[in-house]
Amino acid sequence: MRALVLGSGAREHALVKGLAADPEVDAVIAAPGNPGIDATALCVPTDILDGEAVAALARAHDVDLVVVGPEAPLVAGVADVCRAAGLAVCGPSAAAAALEGSKAFAKEVMAAAGVPTAFAHVCTTMPEVEAALDALGAPYVVKDDGLAAGKGVVVTDSRAEAVQHARACLAKPDGRLVVEEFLDGPEVSLFCLADGRTVVPLQPAQDFKRAADGDEGPNTGGMGAYSPLDWAPTGLVDDVVARVAQPTVDEMRRRGTPFVGILYVGLALTARGPRVVEFNARLGDPDGQAVLARLETPLGQLLLATATGGLADVGPLRWSDDRAVVVVVASAGYPASVRTGDPITGIEEAAEVPGVAVLHAGTRRGSDGTLLSAGGRVLDVVAVGADLAEARRAAYEAVGRIELDGSHHRTDIALAAARGQVVPL
Ligand code: AMP
Ligand code: GLY
């Protein structure tokens, strides 16, 4: 099998590594890829928002499977163009990716499918926003309706801050937002493979979205993750498949827009049970990297089954007994104003720590071949160990070997879980 992976972050680096490790995968091509991916896959510069360009690339390389990493090409309809060209694609159509692309649409589908989620008001004017904020009270949750790279959501006790974010969302063309009930409780990410009909869950992970230790600071795309969740209630995965993922996949099929790809169910485990915080139409980043680090079932065959309606025939997935921890090394200033172009050293030394792999996120090569930072999240240090404490030790030892001027990372990824201090409400 020959696979094409779209994207250029650490999630795509993990996908490429997983695909290349599948004995049935002969070649992996990445578009556009990054300097880390380049060690394993042929990287081809391509505009991945251009479906025709992607389909032409896939044909030129005789690809059997296209795996779409990020949300933007999905929402732009790249999977639709590739499918129309006869390619097998792991990634939903634009219509199905609207579960991520529009929070108002996701709320509507959840209501139709009876999926438990936060009570919400969809607003297009400031008077509606003010009324919704007053009806729901603090803490306020205000979400931009459309894609915002993890920065569209503000959760705050300050009504003024909520109003200010709402104004910014409504100022955009066709501005629309969702004001919703605050959900209390630990957050869980559950990625579910879906072939339009059958749902196969991966193991759950926890993501750390805030920039600073102790869940302080602004929301980011994700600063770290770990998997699995030893503290999660027994039966959580089956429960979420039965009450969330399967009804959602059924509802999308009923509407004639089947979901084929990875449905990311973001949950809060509240005192009243699991509630959906968000859907995404793809694997999480960096939470997906924590999950893939432990998956032993060959990834190419699994994603091909997802793309071709074959999930009913996939047996139980196989997982390593290890625990996985991912720590993100971010640029100076991330997420507010990102400084790029700084040299990165120490990656080889970091990767020598037993159990550690270093994935590239925002990196590029300078004209003399030097590795430089090129984005907000620069590297993911992924570590596996017999327990979370061991995985954390390895991850942080490796992070300590990486030199990137001004970089920052959280020091408390998986700390509470390693200490047994995470408890569902
Ligand atoms: P989203 O873009 O919907 O994933 O939201 C980003 C982050 O904001 C989530 O991971 C949560 O940490 C937080 N968040 C979103 N919705 C809520 C909610 N209803 N209650 C509490 N926190 C939320
Ligand atoms: N880690 C959060 C996301 O991928 O959206």
CSV table of C-alpha atoms and ligand atoms in Angstrom, one decimal:
chain,number,residue,atom,x,y,z
A,1,MET,CA,0.0,0.0,0.0
A,2,ARG,CA,1.1,3.6,-0.7
A,3,ALA,CA,-0.2,6.3,1.5
A,4,LEU,CA,-0.3,10.1,1.2
A,5,VAL,CA,-0.5,12.2,4.4
A,6,LEU,CA,-1.7,15.8,4.2
A,7,GLY,CA,-0.3,18.3,6.8
A,8,SER,CA,2.9,19.5,8.3
A,9,GLY,CA,2.6,19.2,12.1
A,10,ALA,CA,3.6,16.7,14.8
A,11,ARG,CA,0.3,14.9,14.3
A,12,GLU,CA,1.2,14.2,10.7
A,13,HIS,CA,4.7,13.2,11.8
A,14,ALA,CA,3.1,10.6,14.1
A,15,LEU,CA,0.8,9.4,11.3
A,16,VAL,CA,3.7,9.1,8.9
A,17,LYS,CA,5.7,7.1,11.4
A,18,GLY,CA,2.8,4.9,12.2
A,19,LEU,CA,2.0,4.3,8.5
A,20,ALA,CA,5.7,3.6,7.7
A,21,ALA,CA,5.8,1.0,10.5
A,22,ASP,CA,2.9,-1.0,9.0
A,23,PRO,CA,4.4,-4.0,7.1
A,24,GLU,CA,1.8,-3.5,4.4
A,25,VAL,CA,2.8,0.1,3.7
A,26,ASP,CA,5.5,0.3,1.0
A,27,ALA,CA,5.8,4.1,0.7
A,28,VAL,CA,4.6,7.2,2.5
A,29,ILE,CA,4.3,10.6,0.8
A,30,ALA,CA,3.6,13.7,2.7
A,31,ALA,CA,2.3,17.1,1.5
A,32,PRO,CA,3.8,19.4,2.4
A,33,GLY,CA,5.4,17.6,5.4
A,34,ASN,CA,8.2,19.0,7.5
A,35,PRO,CA,11.9,18.4,8.2
A,36,GLY,CA,11.1,15.6,10.7
A,37,ILE,CA,8.7,13.9,8.3
A,38,ASP,CA,11.3,14.2,5.6
A,39,ALA,CA,13.4,11.4,7.3
A,40,THR,CA,10.6,8.9,6.7
A,41,ALA,CA,8.4,10.1,3.8
A,42,LEU,CA,8.9,11.8,0.5
A,43,CYS,CA,7.8,15.4,1.2
A,44,VAL,CA,6.2,17.3,-1.7
A,45,PRO,CA,5.4,21.0,-1.5
A,46,THR,CA,1.7,21.2,-2.3
A,47,ASP,CA,-1.2,23.6,-1.5
A,48,ILE,CA,-3.2,21.1,0.6
A,49,LEU,CA,-6.3,23.3,0.5
A,50,ASP,CA,-6.4,22.7,-3.3
A,51,GLY,CA,-8.3,19.4,-3.8
A,52,GLU,CA,-7.4,19.1,-7.5
A,53,ALA,CA,-3.7,19.6,-6.6
A,54,VAL,CA,-3.9,16.9,-3.9
A,55,ALA,CA,-5.7,14.5,-6.2
A,56,ALA,CA,-3.2,15.0,-8.9
A,57,LEU,CA,-0.3,14.4,-6.5
A,58,ALA,CA,-2.0,11.2,-5.2
A,59,ARG,CA,-2.4,9.9,-8.8
A,60,ALA,CA,1.1,10.9,-9.7
A,61,HIS,CA,2.4,8.7,-6.8
A,62,ASP,CA,-0.1,5.9,-7.4
A,63,VAL,CA,-1.4,6.3,-3.9
A,64,ASP,CA,-3.9,3.8,-2.4
A,65,LEU,CA,-4.9,5.9,0.7
A,66,VAL,CA,-5.1,9.6,1.4
A,67,VAL,CA,-5.0,10.5,5.1
A,68,VAL,CA,-6.0,14.1,5.9
A,69,GLY,CA,-4.4,15.4,9.1
A,70,PRO,CA,-5.7,18.9,9.8
A,71,GLU,CA,-9.2,20.4,9.7
A,72,ALA,CA,-8.7,23.2,7.1
A,73,PRO,CA,-8.5,20.9,4.0
A,74,LEU,CA,-11.4,18.9,5.3
A,75,VAL,CA,-13.6,21.9,5.7
A,76,ALA,CA,-12.4,23.1,2.3
A,77,GLY,CA,-13.7,19.9,0.7
A,78,VAL,CA,-10.4,18.3,-0.2
A,79,ALA,CA,-11.7,14.8,0.8
A,80,ASP,CA,-14.7,15.3,-1.5
A,81,VAL,CA,-12.4,16.1,-4.5
A,82,CYS,CA,-10.1,13.1,-3.8
A,83,ARG,CA,-13.1,10.7,-3.4
A,84,ALA,CA,-14.6,12.0,-6.6
A,85,ALA,CA,-11.3,11.1,-8.3
A,86,GLY,CA,-11.7,7.6,-7.1
A,87,LEU,CA,-9.2,7.7,-4.2
A,88,ALA,CA,-9.7,6.1,-0.7
A,89,VAL,CA,-9.7,8.9,1.8
A,90,CYS,CA,-9.5,8.8,5.6
A,91,GLY,CA,-11.1,12.2,6.3
A,92,PRO,CA,-14.7,13.4,6.1
A,93,SER,CA,-16.4,15.3,3.3
A,94,ALA,CA,-16.9,19.1,3.8
A,95,ALA,CA,-20.5,18.4,4.8
A,96,ALA,CA,-19.5,16.0,7.5
A,97,ALA,CA,-16.5,18.1,8.6
A,98,ALA,CA,-18.9,20.8,9.5
A,99,LEU,CA,-19.2,19.0,12.8
A,100,GLU,CA,-15.9,20.8,13.5
A,101,GLY,CA,-16.2,23.7,11.1
A,102,SER,CA,-19.4,25.1,12.6
A,103,LYS,CA,-20.1,24.8,16.3
A,104,ALA,CA,-23.8,25.8,15.7
A,105,PHE,CA,-24.1,22.9,13.2
A,106,ALA,CA,-22.5,20.5,15.7
A,107,LYS,CA,-25.0,21.6,18.4
A,108,GLU,CA,-27.9,21.0,15.9
A,109,VAL,CA,-26.7,17.5,15.1
A,110,MET,CA,-26.2,16.6,18.8
A,111,ALA,CA,-29.7,17.8,19.5
A,112,ALA,CA,-31.1,15.7,16.7
A,113,ALA,CA,-29.1,12.6,17.8
A,114,GLY,CA,-29.9,13.0,21.5
A,115,VAL,CA,-26.2,13.5,22.4
A,116,PRO,CA,-25.5,15.0,25.9
A,117,THR,CA,-23.8,18.3,25.6
A,118,ALA,CA,-23.8,21.8,27.1
A,119,PHE,CA,-26.9,23.9,26.8
A,120,ALA,CA,-26.2,26.6,24.2
A,121,HIS,CA,-27.5,29.7,22.5
A,122,VAL,CA,-26.5,30.5,18.9
A,123,CYS,CA,-26.2,34.3,18.5
A,124,THR,CA,-25.6,36.7,15.6
A,125,THR,CA,-26.2,40.0,17.4
A,126,MET,CA,-24.9,41.6,20.6
A,127,PRO,CA,-28.3,41.9,22.3
A,128,GLU,CA,-28.7,38.1,21.8
A,129,VAL,CA,-25.3,37.6,23.3
A,130,GLU,CA,-26.0,39.8,26.3
A,131,ALA,CA,-29.3,37.9,27.0
A,132,ALA,CA,-27.5,34.5,26.7
A,133,LEU,CA,-24.7,35.6,29.0
A,134,ASP,CA,-27.3,36.7,31.6
A,135,ALA,CA,-29.4,33.6,31.2
A,136,LEU,CA,-26.5,31.2,31.7
A,137,GLY,CA,-24.4,33.2,34.1
A,138,ALA,CA,-20.7,32.9,35.0
A,139,PRO,CA,-18.3,31.3,34.2
A,140,TYR,CA,-19.0,32.5,30.7
A,141,VAL,CA,-18.2,30.3,27.6
A,142,VAL,CA,-18.2,32.1,24.3
A,143,LYS,CA,-17.2,30.2,21.1
A,144,ASP,CA,-16.6,31.5,17.6
A,145,ASP,CA,-18.8,29.5,15.3
A,146,GLY,CA,-16.1,28.8,12.8
A,147,LEU,CA,-12.5,27.4,12.7
A,148,ALA,CA,-10.1,29.4,14.9
A,149,ALA,CA,-7.1,27.1,15.4
A,150,GLY,CA,-7.9,26.4,19.1
A,151,LYS,CA,-8.3,30.1,19.8
A,152,GLY,CA,-12.0,30.7,19.2
A,153,VAL,CA,-13.1,29.8,22.7
A,154,VAL,CA,-13.0,32.1,25.7
A,155,VAL,CA,-14.0,30.7,29.2
A,156,THR,CA,-14.0,33.5,31.7
A,157,ASP,CA,-15.6,34.8,34.9
A,158,SER,CA,-15.4,38.3,33.5
A,159,ARG,CA,-18.5,39.4,31.7
A,160,ALA,CA,-16.5,42.2,30.0
A,161,GLU,CA,-14.1,39.8,28.6
A,162,ALA,CA,-16.9,37.6,27.4
A,163,VAL,CA,-18.5,40.5,25.7
A,164,GLN,CA,-15.2,41.6,24.1
A,165,HIS,CA,-14.6,38.2,22.6
A,166,ALA,CA,-18.2,38.1,21.4
A,167,ARG,CA,-17.8,41.4,19.6
A,168,ALA,CA,-14.6,40.1,17.9
A,169,CYS,CA,-16.4,37.0,16.7
A,170,LEU,CA,-19.4,38.9,15.4
A,171,ALA,CA,-17.2,41.5,13.6
A,172,LYS,CA,-16.1,38.7,11.2
A,173,PRO,CA,-17.9,38.3,7.9
A,174,ASP,CA,-21.1,36.3,8.7
A,175,GLY,CA,-20.1,36.4,12.3
A,176,ARG,CA,-21.9,33.9,14.5
A,177,LEU,CA,-21.1,32.5,17.9
A,178,VAL,CA,-22.3,30.1,20.5
A,179,VAL,CA,-22.7,31.0,24.2
A,180,GLU,CA,-22.9,27.9,26.3
A,181,GLU,CA,-23.3,26.5,29.7
A,182,PHE,CA,-20.0,26.0,31.6
A,183,LEU,CA,-19.1,22.3,32.0
A,184,ASP,CA,-17.1,21.4,35.1
A,185,GLY,CA,-15.0,18.2,35.3
A,186,PRO,CA,-11.9,16.6,33.8
A,187,GLU,CA,-11.7,16.7,30.1
A,188,VAL,CA,-11.2,13.6,27.9
A,189,SER,CA,-10.5,13.2,24.2
A,190,LEU,CA,-11.8,10.1,22.6
A,191,PHE,CA,-10.9,9.5,18.9
A,192,CYS,CA,-13.3,7.3,17.1
A,193,LEU,CA,-12.6,5.8,13.7
A,194,ALA,CA,-15.8,5.9,11.6
A,195,ASP,CA,-16.3,4.4,8.1
A,196,GLY,CA,-19.7,6.1,7.7
A,197,ARG,CA,-21.5,3.3,9.6
A,198,THR,CA,-19.3,1.4,12.0
A,199,VAL,CA,-17.4,3.1,14.9
A,200,VAL,CA,-14.2,1.8,16.4
A,201,PRO,CA,-12.9,3.8,19.3
A,202,LEU,CA,-9.2,4.4,20.1
A,203,GLN,CA,-8.1,4.7,23.7
A,204,PRO,CA,-8.8,8.0,25.5
A,205,ALA,CA,-6.3,10.8,26.2
A,206,GLN,CA,-6.2,14.0,28.1
A,207,ASP,CA,-5.0,17.2,26.5
A,208,PHE,CA,-3.6,20.3,28.2
A,209,LYS,CA,-5.0,23.3,26.4
A,210,ARG,CA,-3.9,26.2,28.5
A,211,ALA,CA,-0.5,27.8,27.9
A,212,ALA,CA,0.9,27.7,31.5
A,213,ASP,CA,1.2,25.3,34.4
A,214,GLY,CA,-1.8,24.8,36.6
A,215,ASP,CA,-4.1,25.4,33.6
A,216,GLU,CA,-3.3,29.1,33.7
A,217,GLY,CA,-3.0,31.4,30.7
A,218,PRO,CA,-4.7,31.5,27.4
A,219,ASN,CA,-6.1,28.5,25.4
A,220,THR,CA,-3.7,27.1,22.9
A,221,GLY,CA,-3.8,24.3,20.3
A,222,GLY,CA,-2.6,22.0,23.1
A,223,MET,CA,0.6,22.0,25.2
A,224,GLY,CA,0.8,18.3,26.0
A,225,ALA,CA,-1.2,15.1,26.5
A,226,TYR,CA,-1.1,11.6,28.0
A,227,SER,CA,-2.9,8.3,27.4
A,228,PRO,CA,-4.5,6.1,28.6
A,229,LEU,CA,-6.5,7.5,31.5
A,230,ASP,CA,-6.2,5.1,34.4
A,231,TRP,CA,-8.5,7.2,36.5
A,232,ALA,CA,-11.4,7.1,33.9
A,233,PRO,CA,-14.6,5.4,35.0
A,234,THR,CA,-14.9,1.8,33.8
A,235,GLY,CA,-17.0,1.6,30.7
A,236,LEU,CA,-16.3,5.2,29.7
A,237,VAL,CA,-15.3,4.3,26.2
A,238,ASP,CA,-18.3,2.0,25.6
A,239,ASP,CA,-20.6,4.6,27.1
A,240,VAL,CA,-19.3,7.4,24.9
A,241,VAL,CA,-19.5,5.2,21.8
A,242,ALA,CA,-23.1,4.2,22.6
A,243,ARG,CA,-24.3,7.7,23.7
A,244,VAL,CA,-22.2,10.0,21.5
A,245,ALA,CA,-20.2,8.6,18.6
A,246,GLN,CA,-22.6,6.0,17.2
A,247,PRO,CA,-25.7,8.3,17.4
A,248,THR,CA,-23.7,11.1,15.7
A,249,VAL,CA,-22.4,8.8,12.9
A,250,ASP,CA,-25.9,7.4,12.5
A,251,GLU,CA,-27.4,10.9,12.3
A,252,MET,CA,-24.8,12.0,9.7
A,253,ARG,CA,-25.5,8.9,7.6
A,254,ARG,CA,-29.3,9.5,7.9
A,255,ARG,CA,-28.7,13.0,6.5
A,256,GLY,CA,-26.9,11.7,3.5
A,257,THR,CA,-23.5,13.1,4.7
A,258,PRO,CA,-21.8,10.0,6.2
A,259,PHE,CA,-18.8,10.7,8.4
A,260,VAL,CA,-15.8,8.8,7.1
A,261,GLY,CA,-12.6,9.5,9.1
A,262,ILE,CA,-11.7,10.2,12.7
A,263,LEU,CA,-14.4,11.7,14.9
A,264,TYR,CA,-12.7,13.5,17.8
A,265,VAL,CA,-15.1,13.6,20.8
A,266,GLY,CA,-14.0,16.2,23.3
A,267,LEU,CA,-15.8,15.5,26.6
A,268,ALA,CA,-16.1,16.9,30.1
A,269,LEU,CA,-16.8,14.3,32.8
A,270,THR,CA,-19.3,16.3,34.8
A,271,ALA,CA,-21.2,15.3,37.9
A,272,ARG,CA,-24.1,14.5,35.6
A,273,GLY,CA,-22.0,12.2,33.3
A,274,PRO,CA,-20.0,12.8,30.2
A,275,ARG,CA,-21.0,15.9,28.1
A,276,VAL,CA,-19.6,16.8,24.7
A,277,VAL,CA,-17.5,19.9,24.8
A,278,GLU,CA,-16.6,19.8,21.1
A,279,PHE,CA,-16.4,17.6,18.0
A,280,ASN,CA,-13.5,17.7,15.7
A,281,ALA,CA,-13.3,15.9,12.3
A,282,ARG,CA,-9.7,14.6,12.7
A,283,LEU,CA,-7.2,13.3,15.1
A,284,GLY,CA,-6.2,15.6,18.0
A,285,ASP,CA,-2.9,17.3,18.2
A,286,PRO,CA,-1.1,16.6,20.5
A,287,ASP,CA,-3.5,14.2,22.1
A,288,GLY,CA,-3.5,12.0,19.0
A,289,GLN,CA,0.3,11.6,19.3
A,290,ALA,CA,-0.2,10.2,22.8
A,291,VAL,CA,-2.7,7.7,21.5
A,292,LEU,CA,-0.7,6.6,18.4
A,293,ALA,CA,2.4,6.1,20.5
A,294,ARG,CA,0.7,3.0,22.1
A,295,LEU,CA,-1.3,1.6,19.1
A,296,GLU,CA,0.1,-1.7,18.0
A,297,THR,CA,-2.5,-2.6,15.4
A,298,PRO,CA,-0.9,-1.7,12.0
A,299,LEU,CA,-2.1,1.8,11.2
A,300,GLY,CA,-2.2,1.7,7.4
A,301,GLN,CA,-4.6,-1.2,7.4
A,302,LEU,CA,-6.8,0.4,10.1
A,303,LEU,CA,-7.0,3.8,8.2
A,304,LEU,CA,-7.7,2.0,4.9
A,305,ALA,CA,-10.5,0.1,6.6
A,306,THR,CA,-11.9,3.4,7.8
A,307,ALA,CA,-11.7,4.9,4.3
A,308,THR,CA,-13.3,1.9,2.6
A,309,GLY,CA,-16.2,0.9,4.8
A,310,GLY,CA,-14.2,-2.0,6.4
A,311,LEU,CA,-14.3,-1.3,10.1
A,312,ALA,CA,-16.9,-4.0,10.9
A,313,ASP,CA,-14.2,-6.5,9.9
A,314,VAL,CA,-11.4,-5.0,12.0
A,315,GLY,CA,-10.9,-7.1,15.2
A,316,PRO,CA,-10.1,-5.7,18.6
A,317,LEU,CA,-7.3,-3.2,18.5
A,318,ARG,CA,-4.0,-4.0,20.1
A,319,TRP,CA,-2.3,-1.6,22.5
A,320,SER,CA,1.0,-1.4,24.3
A,321,ASP,CA,0.8,-1.7,28.1
A,322,ASP,CA,3.0,1.4,28.4
A,323,ARG,CA,1.8,4.9,29.3
A,324,ALA,CA,2.5,7.7,26.9
A,325,VAL,CA,3.2,11.4,27.7
A,326,VAL,CA,3.6,14.2,25.1
A,327,VAL,CA,5.2,17.5,26.0
A,328,VAL,CA,5.0,20.4,23.5
A,329,VAL,CA,8.0,22.7,23.1
A,330,ALA,CA,6.6,26.1,22.0
A,331,SER,CA,8.1,29.2,20.6
A,332,ALA,CA,8.7,32.4,22.6
A,333,GLY,CA,5.5,34.3,22.8
A,334,TYR,CA,3.1,31.4,21.8
A,335,PRO,CA,0.1,31.6,21.6
A,336,ALA,CA,-0.1,35.4,21.6
A,337,SER,CA,2.7,36.6,19.2
A,338,VAL,CA,5.0,33.9,18.0
A,339,ARG,CA,8.7,34.4,17.4
A,340,THR,CA,10.1,32.2,14.6
A,341,GLY,CA,13.5,31.7,12.9
A,342,ASP,CA,15.4,30.6,16.0
A,343,PRO,CA,17.9,27.7,15.7
A,344,ILE,CA,17.0,24.4,17.3
A,345,THR,CA,19.6,22.0,18.6
A,346,GLY,CA,19.7,18.9,20.8
A,347,ILE,CA,17.0,16.8,19.1
A,348,GLU,CA,19.3,13.8,18.5
A,349,GLU,CA,20.4,13.9,22.2
A,350,ALA,CA,16.8,14.1,23.3
A,351,ALA,CA,15.8,11.2,21.1
A,352,GLU,CA,18.5,9.1,22.8
A,353,VAL,CA,16.6,9.1,26.1
A,354,PRO,CA,15.0,5.6,26.2
A,355,GLY,CA,11.4,5.6,25.3
A,356,VAL,CA,11.5,9.0,23.6
A,357,ALA,CA,10.7,10.1,20.1
A,358,VAL,CA,10.8,13.8,19.0
A,359,LEU,CA,8.2,14.8,16.5
A,360,HIS,CA,8.5,18.0,14.4
A,361,ALA,CA,5.6,20.5,14.5
A,362,GLY,CA,6.7,24.0,13.4
A,363,THR,CA,10.2,23.6,12.0
A,364,ARG,CA,11.9,24.4,8.8
A,365,ARG,CA,15.4,24.2,7.3
A,366,GLY,CA,17.4,27.4,6.8
A,367,SER,CA,19.3,27.9,3.6
A,368,ASP,CA,22.4,26.3,5.2
A,369,GLY,CA,20.5,23.3,6.4
A,370,THR,CA,20.1,24.6,10.0
A,371,LEU,CA,16.9,23.5,11.7
A,372,LEU,CA,14.9,26.6,12.7
A,373,SER,CA,11.6,27.2,14.5
A,374,ALA,CA,8.8,28.0,12.1
A,375,GLY,CA,5.6,28.1,14.2
A,376,GLY,CA,4.0,28.4,17.6
A,377,ARG,CA,4.3,24.7,18.6
A,378,VAL,CA,7.8,23.7,17.5
A,379,LEU,CA,8.4,20.1,18.7
A,380,ASP,CA,6.5,17.3,20.5
A,381,VAL,CA,8.5,15.2,22.8
A,382,VAL,CA,6.7,11.8,23.0
A,383,ALA,CA,7.8,9.4,25.8
A,384,VAL,CA,6.5,5.9,26.7
A,385,GLY,CA,7.2,4.2,30.0
A,386,ALA,CA,5.9,1.5,32.3
A,387,ASP,CA,3.8,4.1,34.2
A,388,LEU,CA,3.1,7.8,33.9
A,389,ALA,CA,5.8,8.7,36.3
A,390,GLU,CA,8.4,7.0,34.2
A,391,ALA,CA,7.1,8.4,30.9
A,392,ARG,CA,7.1,11.9,32.4
A,393,ARG,CA,10.7,11.5,33.6
A,394,ALA,CA,11.8,10.4,30.2
A,395,ALA,CA,9.8,13.2,28.4
A,396,TYR,CA,11.2,16.0,30.7
A,397,GLU,CA,14.8,14.7,30.5
A,398,ALA,CA,14.5,14.8,26.7
A,399,VAL,CA,12.9,18.3,26.8
A,400,GLY,CA,15.9,19.5,28.9
A,401,ARG,CA,18.2,18.4,26.1
A,402,ILE,CA,16.6,20.6,23.5
A,403,GLU,CA,17.9,24.1,23.0
A,404,LEU,CA,15.6,26.7,21.4
A,405,ASP,CA,16.0,30.3,22.6
A,406,GLY,CA,13.0,31.7,24.4
A,407,SER,CA,11.0,28.4,24.1
A,408,HIS,CA,8.6,27.4,26.8
A,409,HIS,CA,6.7,24.2,27.8
A,410,ARG,CA,4.4,23.1,30.6
A,411,THR,CA,6.1,21.2,33.4
A,412,ASP,CA,2.9,19.6,34.8
A,413,ILE,CA,1.8,17.4,31.9
A,414,ALA,CA,0.2,14.3,33.4
A,415,LEU,CA,1.5,15.3,36.8
A,416,ALA,CA,-1.9,15.1,38.6
A,417,ALA,CA,-2.7,11.8,36.9
A,418,ALA,CA,0.7,10.4,37.9
A,419,ARG,CA,0.0,11.3,41.5
A,420,GLY,CA,-3.5,9.8,41.3
A,421,GLN,CA,-5.1,13.2,41.8
A,422,VAL,CA,-7.5,13.3,38.8
A,423,VAL,CA,-11.0,12.3,39.9
A,424,PRO,CA,-14.2,12.4,37.8
A,425,LEU,CA,-16.8,14.6,39.5
B,1,AMP,P1,-13.3,24.0,21.9
B,1,AMP,O1,-12.7,24.8,20.8
B,1,AMP,O2,-14.8,23.9,21.8
B,1,AMP,O3,-12.6,22.7,22.0
B,1,AMP,O4,-12.9,24.6,23.3
B,1,AMP,C1,-11.6,24.8,23.7
B,1,AMP,C2,-11.5,24.5,25.2
B,1,AMP,O5,-12.3,25.5,25.9
B,1,AMP,C3,-12.0,23.2,25.7
B,1,AMP,O6,-11.0,22.2,25.6
B,1,AMP,C4,-12.3,23.5,27.1
B,1,AMP,O7,-11.1,23.5,27.9
B,1,AMP,C5,-12.9,24.9,27.1
B,1,AMP,N1,-14.3,24.8,27.0
B,1,AMP,C6,-15.0,24.7,25.8
B,1,AMP,N2,-16.4,24.6,26.1
B,1,AMP,C7,-16.5,24.6,27.4
B,1,AMP,C8,-17.6,24.5,28.3
B,1,AMP,N3,-18.9,24.5,27.9
B,1,AMP,N4,-17.4,24.6,29.6
B,1,AMP,C9,-16.1,24.6,30.1
B,1,AMP,N5,-15.0,24.7,29.3
B,1,AMP,C10,-15.2,24.7,28.0
B,2,GLY,N1,-5.7,19.0,21.0
B,2,GLY,C1,-6.8,19.7,20.6
B,2,GLY,C2,-7.1,19.6,19.2
B,2,GLY,O1,-6.5,18.9,18.4
B,2,GLY,O2,-8.1,20.3,18.8
